[in-house]
Amino acid sequence: MQKLYIVMVGLPARGKSIVARRLLEGLEGYGLKVKIFNNGELRRSQFGVSSASPDFYSPDNLSARKYREDIYYNNIAYAKSFLEQGGHIAILDATNSSPERRKSIEHKSDGIPVFFIECINEDEEMLNTSILRKSMLPEFDQLDKKTAIKWFKERIEQYKRVFVGLKDEKNYIKFDTLNSCILDEKLDETLPYYVEMRDILISDWIQHLYLVRHAESQFNLEHRIGGDPSLTQRGWEQARALARHFQAIPVPFVFTSTKKRSQETASILIEQQKKCIVHALPEFDEIHAGICEGLTYKEIAERYPKEYLARKKDKYNYCYPQGEGYASLYERVYRGLKKALFLSGAAAGTMIVGHQAINRMILANFNFRRTRNVPYISIPQEQYFHIILTHRKKMVEMVPIVPLLK
Ligand code: F6P
């Protein structure tokens, strides 16, 4: 079988390692032997906390530059021996910022084709959350969160001083990691596994997504819609049951809406997870019912009978006056989903604690319902949806939250 080097390229926090893992898992699915050689991991094992300082990445810091170069030489030697000993694809995961470094890789590849993948993402909110995730790396353990984030941002600036995007390399793809789309590609030869790699890159890649509806709120009890109510006592019990259910299941990323009922539902679970990044996305806020916010369906029928009937007739396309409808939710919900999936990465368990209408829209993305049926999908509060979606496995299962309520 043919051999190949895949070389990741891109500034820190652009999603390179996520893409590398996605390629590894996808290509292994084709029966190929694939291994990732990550410079950052090697550096952390050799230098640990002393490599946290931005100065370590300054092109002017000659001694640190030498250390980093040695790491690169070591890793490419490991990759070479992996390929010699029966491996098929070696993925070199590092910034590989300069054309000189990339030329050196091509030079050292001994005729084995080299495929570069440049990961690009300039969405500011995504970058900031990605940096927040980086600030949890073990090398920052001795720093407070604020300093860790500052140092990581300064590290990026140091890399920017030498970074040049792909241009003269023979084979490459420039990949928008947030939108999973190919921005540019160049192929100078028949590259092995190209079709498979392309397919993996553009396919959805969700390892474990847990789609949870917030627990019972005061408004649920009163049959009122919208608003920003807190959980009821029963709701808090449901939140505790959720936390217990996930005690042994890692959930490193939790996305809530900005509403209290969503955040309160997640709060106990978050405390009990070891390392857990929590992010409130307004994209996951419940449908805004405009003039009907805070009313019961009965009150809506009495006060706004025309609106009530219009919604009944075409619930998907109906839009509340001064509010939203299912059709108009589409754009923001999918933007939120894209963000959540980018930030959580390929191998991670991700939880979204959403709302009835929001979860219907998210779910519709995975179970391909006709739009007119979407507003009627059942979203119970004591069950959640477990979703797996890779180019080889697709699964949406409804799971009861156990241990059940006492
Ligand atoms: O009743 C709870 C709730 O989340 C409301 O806040 C929201 O308006 C409603 O569900 C959405 O469901 P439907 O579209 O069926 O009215």
Short mmCIF file of C-alpha atoms in Angstrom, two decimals, residues 27-406:
data_model
loop_
_atom_site.label_atom_id
_atom_site.label_comp_id
_atom_site.label_asym_id
_atom_site.label_seq_id
_atom_site.Cartn_x
_atom_site.Cartn_y
_atom_site.Cartn_z
CA LEU A 27 -8.46 6.80 7.55
CA GLU A 28 -8.12 4.02 10.12
CA GLY A 29 -11.69 3.14 9.17
CA TYR A 30 -10.32 2.27 5.72
CA GLY A 31 -7.95 -0.24 7.32
CA LEU A 32 -4.92 2.05 7.06
CA LYS A 33 -2.23 2.35 9.73
CA VAL A 34 -2.11 6.00 10.68
CA LYS A 35 -0.29 7.84 13.45
CA ILE A 36 -0.14 11.46 14.58
CA PHE A 37 3.21 13.02 15.47
CA ASN A 38 2.42 16.11 17.49
CA ASN A 39 5.25 18.56 18.17
CA GLY A 40 3.33 20.22 20.99
CA GLU A 41 3.00 16.98 22.92
CA LEU A 42 6.69 16.24 22.53
CA ARG A 43 7.54 19.76 23.67
CA ARG A 44 5.27 19.47 26.71
CA SER A 45 6.83 16.16 27.69
CA GLN A 46 10.34 17.64 27.41
CA PHE A 47 9.89 21.19 28.64
CA GLY A 48 6.56 21.20 30.50
CA VAL A 49 5.71 24.50 32.19
CA SER A 50 8.95 26.13 31.07
CA SER A 51 7.54 26.22 27.54
CA ALA A 52 4.44 28.19 28.58
CA SER A 53 6.08 31.60 28.24
CA PRO A 54 5.52 33.42 24.91
CA ASP A 55 9.26 34.10 24.78
CA PHE A 56 9.81 30.39 24.12
CA TYR A 57 8.19 30.96 20.70
CA SER A 58 9.98 34.16 19.76
CA PRO A 59 11.95 33.81 16.52
CA ASP A 60 14.65 35.90 18.29
CA ASN A 61 15.05 33.42 21.13
CA LEU A 62 17.81 31.38 19.53
CA SER A 63 18.18 28.72 22.21
CA ALA A 64 14.44 28.01 22.35
CA ARG A 65 14.36 27.99 18.56
CA LYS A 66 17.01 25.30 18.61
CA TYR A 67 14.94 23.24 21.10
CA ARG A 68 11.87 23.57 18.89
CA GLU A 69 13.87 22.59 15.84
CA ASP A 70 15.15 19.48 17.65
CA ILE A 71 11.57 18.52 18.46
CA TYR A 72 10.73 18.80 14.78
CA TYR A 73 13.75 16.65 13.79
CA ASN A 74 12.87 14.04 16.40
CA ASN A 75 9.24 13.87 15.35
CA ILE A 76 9.96 13.54 11.67
CA ALA A 77 12.46 10.77 12.49
CA TYR A 78 9.76 8.96 14.51
CA ALA A 79 7.31 9.42 11.62
CA LYS A 80 9.85 8.07 9.15
CA SER A 81 10.49 4.95 11.19
CA PHE A 82 6.72 4.44 11.62
CA LEU A 83 6.33 4.42 7.84
CA GLU A 84 9.34 2.12 7.44
CA GLN A 85 7.84 -0.33 9.92
CA GLY A 86 4.57 -0.83 8.06
CA GLY A 87 2.67 2.39 8.79
CA HIS A 88 0.80 3.93 5.86
CA ILE A 89 0.17 7.53 6.82
CA ALA A 90 2.14 9.76 9.19
CA ILE A 91 0.40 12.97 10.25
CA LEU A 92 2.79 15.73 11.32
CA ASP A 93 0.77 17.96 13.60
CA ALA A 94 2.45 21.31 14.24
CA THR A 95 2.15 24.90 13.01
CA ASN A 96 4.73 24.26 10.25
CA SER A 97 4.58 27.99 9.79
CA SER A 98 7.43 28.78 7.45
CA PRO A 99 8.00 27.74 3.82
CA GLU A 100 11.55 26.72 4.88
CA ARG A 101 10.22 24.22 7.42
CA ARG A 102 7.82 22.82 4.83
CA LYS A 103 10.57 22.54 2.23
CA SER A 104 12.66 20.67 4.76
CA ILE A 105 9.78 18.19 5.31
CA GLU A 106 9.43 17.65 1.55
CA HIS A 107 13.18 17.17 1.35
CA LYS A 108 13.21 14.61 4.17
CA SER A 109 10.25 12.65 2.81
CA ASP A 110 12.45 10.47 0.58
CA GLY A 111 10.04 10.51 -2.32
CA ILE A 112 6.96 9.70 -0.21
CA PRO A 113 4.24 12.18 -1.23
CA VAL A 114 3.55 15.04 1.16
CA PHE A 115 0.10 16.57 1.52
CA PHE A 116 -0.25 19.87 3.38
CA ILE A 117 -3.47 20.93 5.08
CA GLU A 118 -3.66 24.54 6.19
CA CYS A 119 -6.31 25.14 8.85
CA ILE A 120 -7.86 28.57 8.75
CA ASN A 121 -10.29 30.18 11.15
CA GLU A 122 -10.48 33.90 11.84
CA ASP A 123 -13.85 34.00 13.59
CA GLU A 124 -13.04 36.02 16.68
CA GLU A 125 -15.48 34.38 19.05
CA MET A 126 -14.33 30.92 17.99
CA LEU A 127 -10.71 31.89 18.36
CA ASN A 128 -11.25 33.23 21.86
CA THR A 129 -12.98 30.07 22.99
CA SER A 130 -10.35 27.95 21.32
CA ILE A 131 -7.72 29.94 23.24
CA LEU A 132 -9.67 29.42 26.45
CA ARG A 133 -9.49 25.69 25.79
CA LYS A 134 -5.74 25.93 25.14
CA SER A 135 -5.28 27.77 28.43
CA MET A 136 -6.32 24.53 30.14
CA LEU A 137 -3.31 22.63 28.81
CA PRO A 138 -1.05 21.18 31.52
CA GLU A 139 1.76 23.62 30.68
CA PHE A 140 -0.40 26.44 32.10
CA ASP A 141 -1.26 24.60 35.32
CA GLN A 142 0.80 26.95 37.45
CA LEU A 143 -0.71 30.12 36.01
CA ASP A 144 -3.99 31.83 36.72
CA LYS A 145 -6.50 31.70 33.85
CA LYS A 146 -6.03 35.37 32.87
CA THR A 147 -2.25 35.08 32.51
CA ALA A 148 -2.54 31.75 30.67
CA ILE A 149 -4.88 33.32 28.10
CA LYS A 150 -2.64 36.40 27.74
CA TRP A 151 0.45 34.27 27.22
CA PHE A 152 -1.27 32.06 24.70
CA LYS A 153 -2.38 35.12 22.70
CA GLU A 154 1.20 36.41 22.80
CA ARG A 155 2.42 33.02 21.61
CA ILE A 156 0.15 33.35 18.56
CA GLU A 157 1.65 36.78 17.85
CA GLN A 158 5.13 35.26 17.89
CA TYR A 159 4.06 32.64 15.35
CA LYS A 160 2.50 35.33 13.18
CA ARG A 161 5.95 36.85 12.75
CA VAL A 162 7.09 33.85 10.72
CA PHE A 163 3.85 32.41 9.40
CA VAL A 164 3.34 32.25 5.64
CA GLY A 165 0.32 30.46 4.14
CA LEU A 166 0.63 27.62 1.62
CA LYS A 167 1.42 28.67 -1.92
CA ASP A 168 4.40 27.00 -3.55
CA GLU A 169 3.95 23.55 -2.02
CA LYS A 170 3.04 20.80 -4.50
CA ASN A 171 -0.08 19.33 -2.86
CA TYR A 172 -2.33 21.16 -0.49
CA ILE A 173 -5.76 22.03 0.77
CA LYS A 174 -6.67 25.21 2.59
CA PHE A 175 -9.45 24.27 4.96
CA ASP A 176 -11.95 26.46 6.80
CA THR A 177 -12.18 24.54 10.07
CA LEU A 178 -15.29 26.32 11.36
CA ASN A 179 -17.40 25.77 8.26
CA SER A 180 -15.75 22.49 7.17
CA CYS A 181 -15.24 23.80 3.67
CA ILE A 182 -12.33 23.77 1.29
CA LEU A 183 -11.10 27.25 0.43
CA ASP A 184 -8.41 26.30 -2.06
CA GLU A 185 -6.64 23.19 -3.24
CA LYS A 186 -3.72 22.29 -5.45
CA LEU A 187 -2.67 18.85 -6.61
CA ASP A 188 0.46 18.29 -8.61
CA GLU A 189 0.38 14.53 -8.75
CA THR A 190 -1.99 11.68 -8.12
CA LEU A 191 -1.97 11.81 -4.37
CA PRO A 192 -2.76 8.53 -2.56
CA TYR A 193 -5.91 8.52 -0.43
CA TYR A 194 -6.93 11.97 -1.70
CA VAL A 195 -10.59 11.05 -2.31
CA GLU A 196 -10.86 9.47 1.15
CA MET A 197 -9.20 12.44 2.87
CA ARG A 198 -11.40 14.94 1.09
CA ASP A 199 -14.49 12.95 2.01
CA ILE A 200 -13.47 12.85 5.68
CA LEU A 201 -12.73 16.58 5.74
CA ILE A 202 -16.07 17.69 4.35
CA SER A 203 -18.24 15.14 6.16
CA ASP A 204 -19.92 15.92 9.45
CA TRP A 205 -17.83 14.67 12.34
CA ILE A 206 -19.63 14.28 15.60
CA GLN A 207 -18.36 11.67 18.01
CA HIS A 208 -20.74 12.00 20.92
CA LEU A 209 -23.23 14.81 21.03
CA TYR A 210 -25.66 14.83 23.94
CA LEU A 211 -28.69 16.95 23.22
CA VAL A 212 -30.49 17.70 26.48
CA ARG A 213 -33.56 19.82 27.14
CA HIS A 214 -33.45 22.06 30.21
CA ALA A 215 -35.17 20.68 33.29
CA GLU A 216 -38.61 21.78 34.46
CA SER A 217 -38.92 25.54 34.88
CA GLN A 218 -41.47 27.62 36.76
CA PHE A 219 -43.05 28.58 33.41
CA ASN A 220 -43.32 24.91 32.36
CA LEU A 221 -45.30 24.35 35.52
CA GLU A 222 -47.64 27.25 34.69
CA HIS A 223 -47.74 26.32 30.96
CA ARG A 224 -46.26 29.71 30.07
CA ILE A 225 -43.92 30.17 27.14
CA GLY A 226 -40.60 31.98 26.80
CA GLY A 227 -39.29 34.30 29.52
CA ASP A 228 -36.33 33.60 31.74
CA PRO A 229 -37.67 31.55 34.65
CA SER A 230 -35.62 29.43 37.05
CA LEU A 231 -35.99 25.72 37.66
CA THR A 232 -38.67 24.35 39.94
CA GLN A 233 -37.77 22.03 42.78
CA ARG A 234 -38.58 19.10 40.49
CA GLY A 235 -36.37 20.76 37.84
CA TRP A 236 -33.43 20.84 40.27
CA GLU A 237 -34.00 17.16 40.99
CA GLN A 238 -33.91 16.49 37.25
CA ALA A 239 -30.66 18.48 37.00
CA ARG A 240 -29.17 16.38 39.79
CA ALA A 241 -30.27 13.19 38.03
CA LEU A 242 -28.63 14.44 34.82
CA ALA A 243 -25.36 15.07 36.68
CA ARG A 244 -25.49 11.62 38.25
CA HIS A 245 -26.23 10.00 34.90
CA PHE A 246 -23.11 11.59 33.37
CA GLN A 247 -20.85 11.08 36.39
CA ALA A 248 -18.87 8.35 34.62
CA ILE A 249 -19.26 9.79 31.11
CA PRO A 250 -16.79 12.54 30.22
CA VAL A 251 -18.41 15.72 28.96
CA PRO A 252 -15.56 18.16 28.40
CA PHE A 253 -17.76 20.71 26.60
CA VAL A 254 -21.14 21.99 27.67
CA PHE A 255 -23.04 24.58 25.65
CA THR A 256 -26.04 26.27 27.21
CA SER A 257 -28.27 29.09 26.11
CA THR A 258 -28.07 32.40 27.95
CA LYS A 259 -31.27 31.55 29.84
CA LYS A 260 -31.34 30.64 33.52
CA ARG A 261 -33.23 27.37 33.05
CA SER A 262 -30.56 26.07 30.66
CA GLN A 263 -27.62 27.19 32.80
CA GLU A 264 -29.14 25.91 36.03
CA THR A 265 -29.76 22.51 34.42
CA ALA A 266 -26.09 22.27 33.45
CA SER A 267 -24.68 23.70 36.67
CA ILE A 268 -24.52 20.53 38.81
CA LEU A 269 -23.20 18.40 35.98
CA ILE A 270 -20.46 20.94 35.29
CA GLU A 271 -19.30 20.88 38.92
CA GLN A 272 -19.00 17.11 38.79
CA GLN A 273 -17.05 16.84 35.55
CA LYS A 274 -13.25 16.88 35.83
CA LYS A 275 -12.33 19.38 33.14
CA CYS A 276 -15.28 21.00 31.52
CA ILE A 277 -15.49 24.11 29.37
CA VAL A 278 -18.85 25.81 29.54
CA HIS A 279 -20.00 28.25 26.95
CA ALA A 280 -23.33 30.09 26.81
CA LEU A 281 -24.40 30.69 23.23
CA PRO A 282 -27.28 33.11 22.54
CA GLU A 283 -27.82 31.08 19.36
CA PHE A 284 -29.35 28.40 21.60
CA ASP A 285 -31.86 30.72 23.32
CA GLU A 286 -35.44 29.49 23.02
CA ILE A 287 -37.66 30.75 20.20
CA HIS A 288 -38.73 34.31 21.02
CA ALA A 289 -42.51 34.48 21.12
CA GLY A 290 -42.68 38.28 20.64
CA ILE A 291 -46.00 39.68 21.89
CA CYS A 292 -46.87 36.23 23.26
CA GLU A 293 -43.86 35.90 25.59
CA GLY A 294 -44.90 34.85 29.09
CA LEU A 295 -48.44 33.84 28.08
CA THR A 296 -50.06 30.42 28.23
CA TYR A 297 -51.36 28.89 24.97
CA LYS A 298 -54.89 29.41 26.34
CA GLU A 299 -54.20 33.13 26.90
CA ILE A 300 -52.77 33.42 23.38
CA ALA A 301 -55.94 31.84 21.92
CA GLU A 302 -58.07 34.33 23.88
CA ARG A 303 -56.03 37.48 23.31
CA TYR A 304 -54.71 36.85 19.81
CA PRO A 305 -57.10 34.33 18.19
CA LYS A 306 -55.89 35.12 14.66
CA GLU A 307 -52.29 34.52 15.63
CA TYR A 308 -53.23 31.33 17.42
CA LEU A 309 -54.98 29.96 14.33
CA ALA A 310 -52.28 31.10 11.93
CA ARG A 311 -49.66 29.23 13.96
CA LYS A 312 -51.84 26.15 14.13
CA LYS A 313 -52.22 26.20 10.35
CA ASP A 314 -48.53 26.44 9.49
CA LYS A 315 -46.47 26.15 12.65
CA TYR A 316 -43.13 25.87 10.86
CA ASN A 317 -43.41 29.01 8.77
CA TYR A 318 -45.39 31.08 11.27
CA CYS A 319 -43.55 33.92 12.96
CA TYR A 320 -44.76 35.47 16.26
CA PRO A 321 -45.36 39.25 15.85
CA GLN A 322 -42.15 40.93 17.07
CA GLY A 323 -40.69 37.49 17.60
CA GLU A 324 -39.47 34.42 15.78
CA GLY A 325 -40.74 31.27 14.13
CA TYR A 326 -39.20 27.89 13.39
CA ALA A 327 -38.23 28.86 9.84
CA SER A 328 -36.58 32.04 11.06
CA LEU A 329 -34.72 30.13 13.80
CA TYR A 330 -32.88 28.07 11.24
CA GLU A 331 -29.98 30.42 10.60
CA ARG A 332 -29.08 31.15 14.23
CA VAL A 333 -29.52 27.58 15.49
CA TYR A 334 -27.21 26.17 12.80
CA ARG A 335 -24.69 28.90 13.43
CA GLY A 336 -24.72 27.85 17.11
CA LEU A 337 -24.38 24.17 16.23
CA LYS A 338 -21.43 24.88 13.94
CA LYS A 339 -19.74 26.88 16.69
CA ALA A 340 -20.34 24.18 19.29
CA LEU A 341 -18.97 21.45 17.05
CA PHE A 342 -15.89 23.46 16.11
CA LEU A 343 -15.10 24.29 19.71
CA SER A 344 -15.64 20.83 21.09
CA GLY A 345 -13.46 19.04 18.57
CA ALA A 346 -13.60 15.58 17.10
CA ALA A 347 -12.93 13.26 20.00
CA ALA A 348 -14.80 15.11 22.69
CA GLY A 349 -18.17 14.45 24.31
CA THR A 350 -20.27 17.56 23.80
CA MET A 351 -23.48 18.49 25.52
CA ILE A 352 -25.99 21.08 24.42
CA VAL A 353 -28.55 22.04 27.03
CA GLY A 354 -31.20 23.61 24.87
CA HIS A 355 -34.90 24.26 24.77
CA GLN A 356 -37.90 22.61 23.16
CA ALA A 357 -37.95 24.50 19.84
CA ILE A 358 -34.15 24.75 19.66
CA ASN A 359 -33.64 21.04 20.22
CA ARG A 360 -36.27 20.26 17.59
CA MET A 361 -34.31 22.33 15.08
CA ILE A 362 -31.00 20.72 16.03
CA LEU A 363 -32.46 17.26 15.89
CA ALA A 364 -34.08 17.89 12.51
CA ASN A 365 -30.55 18.38 11.19
CA PHE A 366 -29.71 14.78 12.11
CA ASN A 367 -32.91 12.85 11.56
CA PHE A 368 -33.95 14.53 8.31
CA ARG A 369 -37.58 15.29 9.20
CA ARG A 370 -39.86 17.16 6.80
CA THR A 371 -39.92 20.78 7.89
CA ARG A 372 -43.67 20.74 8.61
CA ASN A 373 -43.11 17.92 11.14
CA VAL A 374 -40.22 19.61 12.95
CA PRO A 375 -42.36 21.71 15.37
CA TYR A 376 -44.01 18.53 16.63
CA ILE A 377 -40.92 16.43 17.43
CA SER A 378 -41.18 15.23 21.01
CA ILE A 379 -38.46 16.68 23.27
CA PRO A 380 -39.04 15.25 26.75
CA GLN A 381 -37.26 16.64 29.79
CA GLU A 382 -36.21 13.33 31.31
CA GLN A 383 -34.54 11.91 28.21
CA TYR A 384 -31.78 13.12 25.95
CA PHE A 385 -30.58 12.41 22.44
CA HIS A 386 -27.21 10.77 21.90
CA ILE A 387 -25.96 11.57 18.41
CA ILE A 388 -23.01 10.10 16.51
CA LEU A 389 -22.37 11.26 13.00
CA THR A 390 -19.22 10.36 11.14
CA HIS A 391 -18.84 9.43 7.51
CA ARG A 392 -19.04 5.75 8.59
CA LYS A 393 -21.45 5.75 11.52
CA LYS A 394 -24.71 7.61 11.93
CA MET A 395 -26.81 7.21 15.06
CA VAL A 396 -29.50 9.16 16.89
CA GLU A 397 -30.78 7.42 20.00
CA MET A 398 -33.06 8.62 22.76
CA VAL A 399 -31.73 7.76 26.20
CA PRO A 400 -33.65 7.96 29.49
CA ILE A 401 -31.81 9.89 32.18
CA VAL A 402 -30.92 7.36 34.88
CA PRO A 403 -30.82 7.08 37.81
CA LEU A 404 -34.46 8.00 37.54
CA LEU A 405 -35.97 10.57 39.84
CA LYS A 406 -36.68 9.39 43.33
#
